[in-house]
Coordinates of C-alpha atoms in Angstrom, one line a residue:
X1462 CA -8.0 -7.1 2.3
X1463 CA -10.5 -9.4 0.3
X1464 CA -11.1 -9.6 -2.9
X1465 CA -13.2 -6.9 -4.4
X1466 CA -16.4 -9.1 -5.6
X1467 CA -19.3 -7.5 -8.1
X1468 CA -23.0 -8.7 -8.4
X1469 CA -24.4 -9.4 -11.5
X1470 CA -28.2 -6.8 -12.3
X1471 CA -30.8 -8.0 -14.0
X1472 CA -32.3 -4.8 -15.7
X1473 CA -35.4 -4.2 -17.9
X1474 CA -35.1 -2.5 -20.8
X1475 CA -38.5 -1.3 -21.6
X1476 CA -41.0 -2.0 -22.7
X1477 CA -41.0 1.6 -22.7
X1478 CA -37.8 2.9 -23.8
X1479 CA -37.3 5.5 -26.5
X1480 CA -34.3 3.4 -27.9
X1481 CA -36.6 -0.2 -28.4
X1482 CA -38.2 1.8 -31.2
X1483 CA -41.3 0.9 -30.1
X1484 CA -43.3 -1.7 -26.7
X1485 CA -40.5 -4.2 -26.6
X1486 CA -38.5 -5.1 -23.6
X1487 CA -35.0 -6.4 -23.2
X1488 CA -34.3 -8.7 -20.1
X1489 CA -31.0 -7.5 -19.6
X1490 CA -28.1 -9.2 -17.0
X1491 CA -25.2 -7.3 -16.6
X1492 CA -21.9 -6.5 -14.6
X1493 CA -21.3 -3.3 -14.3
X1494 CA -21.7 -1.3 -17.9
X1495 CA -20.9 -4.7 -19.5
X1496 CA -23.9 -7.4 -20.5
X1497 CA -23.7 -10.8 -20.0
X1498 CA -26.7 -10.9 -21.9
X1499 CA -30.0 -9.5 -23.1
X1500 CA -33.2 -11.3 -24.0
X1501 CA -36.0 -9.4 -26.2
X1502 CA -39.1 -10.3 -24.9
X1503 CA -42.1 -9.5 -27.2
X1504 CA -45.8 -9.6 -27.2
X1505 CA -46.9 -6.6 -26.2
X1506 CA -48.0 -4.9 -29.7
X1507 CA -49.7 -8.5 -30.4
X1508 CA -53.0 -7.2 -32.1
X1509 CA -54.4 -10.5 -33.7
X1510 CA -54.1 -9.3 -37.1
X1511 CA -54.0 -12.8 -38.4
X1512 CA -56.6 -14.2 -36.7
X1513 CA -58.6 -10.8 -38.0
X1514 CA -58.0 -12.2 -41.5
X1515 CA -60.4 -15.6 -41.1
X1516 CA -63.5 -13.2 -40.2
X1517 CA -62.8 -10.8 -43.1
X1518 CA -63.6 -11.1 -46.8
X1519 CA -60.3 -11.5 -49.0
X1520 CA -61.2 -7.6 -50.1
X1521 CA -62.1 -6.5 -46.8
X1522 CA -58.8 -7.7 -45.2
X1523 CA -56.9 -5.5 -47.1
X1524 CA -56.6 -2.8 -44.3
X1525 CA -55.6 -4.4 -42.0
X1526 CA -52.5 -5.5 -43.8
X1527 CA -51.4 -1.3 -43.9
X1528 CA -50.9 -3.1 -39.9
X1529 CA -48.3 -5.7 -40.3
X1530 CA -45.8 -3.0 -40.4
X1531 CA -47.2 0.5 -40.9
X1532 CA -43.8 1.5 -42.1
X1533 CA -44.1 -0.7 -45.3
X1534 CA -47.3 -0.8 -46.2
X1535 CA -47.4 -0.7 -49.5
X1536 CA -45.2 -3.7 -49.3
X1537 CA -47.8 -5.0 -47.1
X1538 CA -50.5 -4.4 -49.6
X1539 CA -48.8 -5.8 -52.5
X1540 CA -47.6 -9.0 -50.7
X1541 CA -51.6 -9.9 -49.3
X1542 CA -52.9 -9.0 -52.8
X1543 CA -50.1 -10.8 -54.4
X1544 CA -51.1 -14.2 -52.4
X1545 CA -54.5 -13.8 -53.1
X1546 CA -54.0 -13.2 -56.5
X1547 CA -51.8 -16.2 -57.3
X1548 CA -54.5 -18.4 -55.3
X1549 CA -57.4 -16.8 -57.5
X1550 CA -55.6 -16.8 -60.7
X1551 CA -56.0 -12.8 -61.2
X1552 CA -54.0 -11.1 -63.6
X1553 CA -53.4 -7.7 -63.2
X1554 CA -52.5 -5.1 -66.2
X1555 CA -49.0 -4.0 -66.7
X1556 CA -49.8 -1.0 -65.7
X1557 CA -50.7 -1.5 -62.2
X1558 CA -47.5 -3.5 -61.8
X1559 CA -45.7 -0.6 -62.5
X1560 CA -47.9 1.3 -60.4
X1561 CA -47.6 -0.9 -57.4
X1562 CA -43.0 -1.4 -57.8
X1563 CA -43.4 2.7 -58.1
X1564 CA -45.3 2.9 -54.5
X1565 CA -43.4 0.1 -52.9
X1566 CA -39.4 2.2 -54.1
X1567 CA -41.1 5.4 -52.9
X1568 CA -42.0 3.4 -49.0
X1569 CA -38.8 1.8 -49.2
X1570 CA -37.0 5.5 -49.3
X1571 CA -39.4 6.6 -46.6
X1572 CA -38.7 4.0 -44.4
X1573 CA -35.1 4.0 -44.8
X1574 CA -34.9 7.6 -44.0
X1575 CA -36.4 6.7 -40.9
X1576 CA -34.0 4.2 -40.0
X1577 CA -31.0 5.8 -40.8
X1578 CA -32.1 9.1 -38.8
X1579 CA -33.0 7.4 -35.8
X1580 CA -30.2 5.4 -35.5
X1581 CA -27.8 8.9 -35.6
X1582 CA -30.5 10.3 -33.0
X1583 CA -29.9 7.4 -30.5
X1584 CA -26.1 7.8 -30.3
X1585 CA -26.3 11.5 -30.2
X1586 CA -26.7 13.4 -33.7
X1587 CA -30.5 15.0 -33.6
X1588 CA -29.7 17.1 -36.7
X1589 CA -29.9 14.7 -39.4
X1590 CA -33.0 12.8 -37.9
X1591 CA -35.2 16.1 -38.8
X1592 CA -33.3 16.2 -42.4
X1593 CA -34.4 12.9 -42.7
X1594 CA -38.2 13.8 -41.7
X1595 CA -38.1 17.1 -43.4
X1596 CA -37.4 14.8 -47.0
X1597 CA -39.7 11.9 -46.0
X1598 CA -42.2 14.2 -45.5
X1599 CA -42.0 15.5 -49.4
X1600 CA -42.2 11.8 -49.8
X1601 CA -45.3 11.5 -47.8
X1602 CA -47.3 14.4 -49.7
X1603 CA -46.5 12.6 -52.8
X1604 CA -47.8 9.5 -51.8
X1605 CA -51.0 11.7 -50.4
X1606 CA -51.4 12.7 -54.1
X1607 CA -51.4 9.7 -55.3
X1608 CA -54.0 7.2 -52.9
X1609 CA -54.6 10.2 -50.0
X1610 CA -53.3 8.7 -47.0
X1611 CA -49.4 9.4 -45.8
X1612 CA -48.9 6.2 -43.7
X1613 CA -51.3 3.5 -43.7
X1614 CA -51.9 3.6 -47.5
X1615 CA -54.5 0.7 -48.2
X1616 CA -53.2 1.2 -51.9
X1617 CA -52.5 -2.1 -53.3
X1618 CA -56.1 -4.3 -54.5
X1619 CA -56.5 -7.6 -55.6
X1620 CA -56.5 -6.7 -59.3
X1621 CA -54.3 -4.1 -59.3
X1622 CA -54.4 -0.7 -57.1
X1623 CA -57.3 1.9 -56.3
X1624 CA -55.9 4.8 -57.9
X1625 CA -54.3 5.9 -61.3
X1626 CA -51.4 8.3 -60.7
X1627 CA -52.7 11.5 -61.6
X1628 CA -51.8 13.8 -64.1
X1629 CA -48.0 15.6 -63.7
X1630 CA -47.7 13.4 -60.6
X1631 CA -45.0 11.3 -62.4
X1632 CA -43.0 15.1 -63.2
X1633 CA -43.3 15.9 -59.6
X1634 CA -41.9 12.3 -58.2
X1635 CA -39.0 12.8 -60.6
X1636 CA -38.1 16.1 -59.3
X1637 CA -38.2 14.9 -55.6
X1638 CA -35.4 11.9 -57.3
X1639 CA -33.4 15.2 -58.7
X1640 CA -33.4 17.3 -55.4
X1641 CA -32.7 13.9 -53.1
X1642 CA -30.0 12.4 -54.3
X1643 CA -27.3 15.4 -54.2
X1644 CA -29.3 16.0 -50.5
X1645 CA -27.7 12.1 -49.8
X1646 CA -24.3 13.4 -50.6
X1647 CA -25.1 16.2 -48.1
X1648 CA -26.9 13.6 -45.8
X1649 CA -23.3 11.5 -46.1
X1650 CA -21.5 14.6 -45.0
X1651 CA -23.5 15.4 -42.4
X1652 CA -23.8 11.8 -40.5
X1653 CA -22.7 9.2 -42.8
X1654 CA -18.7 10.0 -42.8
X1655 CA -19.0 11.9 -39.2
X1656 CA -16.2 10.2 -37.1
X1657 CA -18.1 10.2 -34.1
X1658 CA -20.6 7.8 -35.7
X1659 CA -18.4 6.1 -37.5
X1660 CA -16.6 5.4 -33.6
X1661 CA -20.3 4.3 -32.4
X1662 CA -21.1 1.9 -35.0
X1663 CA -17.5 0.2 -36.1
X1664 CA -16.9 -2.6 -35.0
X1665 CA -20.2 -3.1 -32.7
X1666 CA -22.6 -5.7 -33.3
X1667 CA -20.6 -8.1 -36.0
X1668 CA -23.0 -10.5 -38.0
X1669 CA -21.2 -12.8 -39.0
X1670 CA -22.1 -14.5 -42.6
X1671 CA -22.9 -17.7 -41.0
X1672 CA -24.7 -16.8 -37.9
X1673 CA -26.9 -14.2 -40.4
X1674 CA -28.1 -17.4 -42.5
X1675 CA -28.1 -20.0 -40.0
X1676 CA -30.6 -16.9 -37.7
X1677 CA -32.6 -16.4 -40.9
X1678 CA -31.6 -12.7 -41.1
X1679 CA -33.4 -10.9 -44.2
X1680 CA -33.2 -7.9 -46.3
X1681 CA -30.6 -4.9 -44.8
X1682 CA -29.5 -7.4 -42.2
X1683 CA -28.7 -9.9 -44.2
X1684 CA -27.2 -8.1 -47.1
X1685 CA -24.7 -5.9 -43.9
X1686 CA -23.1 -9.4 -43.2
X1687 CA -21.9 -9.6 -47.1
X1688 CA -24.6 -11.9 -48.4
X1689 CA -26.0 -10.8 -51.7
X1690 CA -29.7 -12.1 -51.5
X1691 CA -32.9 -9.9 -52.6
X1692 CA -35.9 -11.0 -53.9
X1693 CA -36.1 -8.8 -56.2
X1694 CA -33.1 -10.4 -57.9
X1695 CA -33.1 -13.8 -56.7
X1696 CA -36.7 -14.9 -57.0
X1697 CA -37.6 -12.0 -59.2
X1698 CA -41.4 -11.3 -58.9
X1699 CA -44.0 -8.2 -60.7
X1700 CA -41.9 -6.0 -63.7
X1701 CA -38.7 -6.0 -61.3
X1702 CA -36.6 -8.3 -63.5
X1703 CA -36.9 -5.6 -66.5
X1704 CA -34.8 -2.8 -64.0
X1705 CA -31.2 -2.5 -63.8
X1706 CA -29.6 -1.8 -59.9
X1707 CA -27.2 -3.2 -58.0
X1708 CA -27.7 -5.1 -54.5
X1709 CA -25.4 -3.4 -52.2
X1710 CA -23.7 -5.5 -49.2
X1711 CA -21.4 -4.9 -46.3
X1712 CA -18.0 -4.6 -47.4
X1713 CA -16.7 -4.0 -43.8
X1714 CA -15.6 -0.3 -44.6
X1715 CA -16.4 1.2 -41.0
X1716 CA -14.1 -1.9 -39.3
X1717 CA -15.5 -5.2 -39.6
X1718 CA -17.4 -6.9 -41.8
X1719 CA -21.3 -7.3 -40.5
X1720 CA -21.3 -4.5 -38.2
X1721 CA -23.5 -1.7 -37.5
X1722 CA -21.7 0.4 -39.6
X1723 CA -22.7 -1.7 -42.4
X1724 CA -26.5 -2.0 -42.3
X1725 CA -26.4 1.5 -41.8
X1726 CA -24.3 1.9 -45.0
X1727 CA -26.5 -0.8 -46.6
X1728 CA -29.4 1.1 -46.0
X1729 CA -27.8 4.7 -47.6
X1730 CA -26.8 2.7 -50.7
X1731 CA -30.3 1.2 -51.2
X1732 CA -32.1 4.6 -51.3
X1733 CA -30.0 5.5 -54.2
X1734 CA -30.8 2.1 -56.0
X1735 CA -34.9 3.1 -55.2
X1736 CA -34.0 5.9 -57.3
X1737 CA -33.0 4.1 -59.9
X1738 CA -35.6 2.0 -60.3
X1739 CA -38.2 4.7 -60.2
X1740 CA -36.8 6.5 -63.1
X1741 CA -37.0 3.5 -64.8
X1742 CA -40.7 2.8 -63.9
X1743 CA -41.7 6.2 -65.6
X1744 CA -39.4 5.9 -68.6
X1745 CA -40.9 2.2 -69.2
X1746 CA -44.6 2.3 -67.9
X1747 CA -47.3 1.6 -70.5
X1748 CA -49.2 4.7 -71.3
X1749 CA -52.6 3.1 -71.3
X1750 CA -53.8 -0.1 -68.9
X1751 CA -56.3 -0.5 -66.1
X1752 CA -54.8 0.2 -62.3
X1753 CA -57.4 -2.6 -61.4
X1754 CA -58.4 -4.7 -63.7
X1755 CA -62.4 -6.5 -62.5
X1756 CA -62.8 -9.0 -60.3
X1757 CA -65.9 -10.1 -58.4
X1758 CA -67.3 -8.3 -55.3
X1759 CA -67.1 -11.6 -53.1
X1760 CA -63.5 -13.6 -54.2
X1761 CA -64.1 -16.9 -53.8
X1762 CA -60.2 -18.8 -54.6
X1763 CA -60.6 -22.3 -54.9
X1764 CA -59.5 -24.8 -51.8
X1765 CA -55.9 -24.7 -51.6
X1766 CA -52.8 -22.7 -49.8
X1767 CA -50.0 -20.7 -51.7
X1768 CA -46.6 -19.0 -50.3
X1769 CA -45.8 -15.8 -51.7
X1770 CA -42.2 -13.6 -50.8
X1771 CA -41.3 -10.1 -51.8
X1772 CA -38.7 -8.1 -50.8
X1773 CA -40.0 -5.1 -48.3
X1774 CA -37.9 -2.7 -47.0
X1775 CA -37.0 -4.7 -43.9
X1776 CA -36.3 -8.2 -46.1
X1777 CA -38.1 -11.1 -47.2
X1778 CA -42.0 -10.6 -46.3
X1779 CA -43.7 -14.0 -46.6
X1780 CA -47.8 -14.4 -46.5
X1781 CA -48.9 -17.8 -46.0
X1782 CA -52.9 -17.9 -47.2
X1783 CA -54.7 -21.1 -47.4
X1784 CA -58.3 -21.2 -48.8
X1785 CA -61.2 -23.7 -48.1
X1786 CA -63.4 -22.3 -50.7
X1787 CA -65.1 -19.5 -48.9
X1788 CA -65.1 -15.7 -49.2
X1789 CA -63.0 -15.2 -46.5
X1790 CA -59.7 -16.6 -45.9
X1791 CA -59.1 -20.1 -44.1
X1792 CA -55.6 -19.0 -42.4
X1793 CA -53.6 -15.8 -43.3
X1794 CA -49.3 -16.0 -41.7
X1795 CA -47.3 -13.2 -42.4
X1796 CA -43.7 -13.9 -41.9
X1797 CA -41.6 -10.6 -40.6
X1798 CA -38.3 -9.7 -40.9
X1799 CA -38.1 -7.4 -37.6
X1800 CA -39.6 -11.2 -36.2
X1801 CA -36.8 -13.0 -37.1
X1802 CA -33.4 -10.3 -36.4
X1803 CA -35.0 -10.3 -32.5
X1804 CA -33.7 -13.9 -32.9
X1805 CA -30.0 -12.9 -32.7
X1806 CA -30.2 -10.3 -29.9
X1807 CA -29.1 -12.8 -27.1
X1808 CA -26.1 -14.0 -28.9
X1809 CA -24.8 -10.8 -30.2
X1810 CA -25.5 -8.5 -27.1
X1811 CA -23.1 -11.4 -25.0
X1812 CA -19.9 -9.0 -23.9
X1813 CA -21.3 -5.6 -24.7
X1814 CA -21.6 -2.4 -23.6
X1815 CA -25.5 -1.4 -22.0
X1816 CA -24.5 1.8 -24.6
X1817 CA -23.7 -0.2 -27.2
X1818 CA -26.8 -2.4 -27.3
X1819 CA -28.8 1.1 -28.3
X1820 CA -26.8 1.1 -31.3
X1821 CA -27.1 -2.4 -31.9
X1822 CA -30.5 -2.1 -31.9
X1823 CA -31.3 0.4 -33.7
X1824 CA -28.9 -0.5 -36.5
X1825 CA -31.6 -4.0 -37.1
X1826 CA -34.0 -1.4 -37.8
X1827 CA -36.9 -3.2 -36.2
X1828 CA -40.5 -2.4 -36.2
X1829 CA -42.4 -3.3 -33.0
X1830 CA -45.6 -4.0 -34.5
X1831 CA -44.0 -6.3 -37.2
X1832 CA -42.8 -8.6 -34.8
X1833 CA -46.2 -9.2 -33.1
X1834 CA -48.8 -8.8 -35.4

């Protein structure tokens, strides 16, 4: 009798699959239940926000930034305002600064929330997915309060932001910090230290150190494989160098050091640092200041391109904004973190399991819109 010989499949993926978290598609060969590779291929959520930019005044772009990655956008906000700003040479108040870290820790808890729950959904643990809605949701309300929209926020102005907080609002984010962080201990109990997701994620997906710098991994994915790098620290930017919190990394503590395990973990650890922060936003923020301060209807920047980076809740956000003068931006480049971890998908998914690439994926936390723009 002859050898038993296999075939090797080449399967899509998606582009509609509820575990590509969104219109991406994976080129996938495999033999059997184990892949000999898969290739993201992207393009489908492309939606020429860039190009947008050079037909919109500098104000009137602002948006269409809540687009870049609607799960961030106050980060979006700040980092387009930021860039302009800088270009300009607009100083905002203290006040707004404070105003605009408080929005961007609160989006950073939302989104995390979000990560964390789906990636327990997609290897089997529905529970905690609608704990973590049921709290983002109290998020969401707050931020409602505060500039009326729960998810494409358009908060963030060049000058400052459009809204004040309004009165008591700071009481009532502080009691959400008091009820959520024992809920994380609960949340940890529930999903965080359950074996059976502990077993899904240990182990799968390593990162290492080296192939997460050398692929230009940033934020959560980055920080998994060890490597202590934040903006917010680093290349401190707005009032963040007057906070105290830690940058937590992977330490390896569900099996190996970079693996799904923990970015999941790294993500958990940063929602308590958010926290932190944001009690230290209403202890220090300045009683009196302007949320915008004025700046002309039409901004004209002088000729000239600037670079700025903050860190969102999926890494190091860059805008690239060059000006020729106008009222309307020359060339507007965001650079995206979900852009850059599709980058390491082929290499990584090389020997494993078709289940395991869910996991994988959804531990990089990747926004399909960010990655097109």
């Amino acid at each position: 009798m002859g050898e038993l010989r296999t075939q090797e499949m080449l399967l899509n993926m998606g582009p509609q699959h509820p575990s590509t978290h969104g219109v991406i598609r994976f080129v996938v060969k495999t033999d059997g239940e184990v892949m000999t590779t898969a290739v993201p291929d992207v393009g489908y959520l492309h939606r020429s926000i860039e190009k947008i930019a050079e037909k919109a005044t500098y104000h009137g772009f602002m948006p269409w930034t809540d687009r870049v990655d609607y799960l961030a956008a106050m980060n979006c906000n700040y980092t387009y305002a930021l860039a302009v700003e800088r270009l300009a040479g607009i100083e905002t108040s203290r006040r707004a600064e404070f105003l605009r870290v408080i929005s961007m820790e609160l989006n950073r808890i939302i989104s995390h929330l979000l990560a964390v729950g789906a990636l327990g959904m997609d290897v089997g643990a529905y529970t905690p997915f609608v704990h973590g809605l049921r709290e983002r949701e109290k998020v969401n309300d707050l931020i409602e309060e505060l500039c009326g929209q729960r998810l494409t926020y358009n908060y963030a102005r060049v000058g400052g932001v459009i809204y004040d907080m309004p009165p008591g609002w700071d009481k009532k984010v502080l009691s959400f910090i008091n009820q959520f962080e024992p809920l994380l201990e609960e949340f940890n109990r529930l999903l965080t230290d359950n074996k059976i997701l502990i077993h899904r994620l240990r182990g799968i997906g390593v990162i290492t150190k080296e192939d997460a710098i050398n692929y230009n991994l940033v934020g959560p994915n980055l920080r998994g494989s060890g490597v202590k790098w934040d903006l917010r620290k680093d290349i401190p930017y707005s009032v963040y160098p007057e906070f105290d919190f830690e940058i937590p990394v992977g330490t390896g503590e569900g099996g190996a050091l970079g693996d799904c395990y923990d970015r999941y973990m790294v993500r958990i650890k940063e929602m308590r640092e958010s926290c932190k922060i944001l009690r230290q936003c209403f202890e220090k923020i300045p009683a009196e200041g302007e949320a915008q301060v004025k700046v002309p209807k039409k901004v004209r920047p002088p000729a000239g391109e600037v670079y700025v980076r903050t860190e969102s809740t999926r890494g190091d956000l860059g805008c690239y904004l060059v000006s020729d003068g106008s009222d309307k931006p020359y060339r507007v480049k965001f650079r995206a973190g979900s852009f850059t971890a599709m980058s390491i998908v082929e290499k990584i998914s090389r020997g494993m399991m078709i289940a395991d690439l869910v996991a994988f994926i959804a531990s990089l936390d990747v926004v399909a819109p960010e990655i097109d723009r």
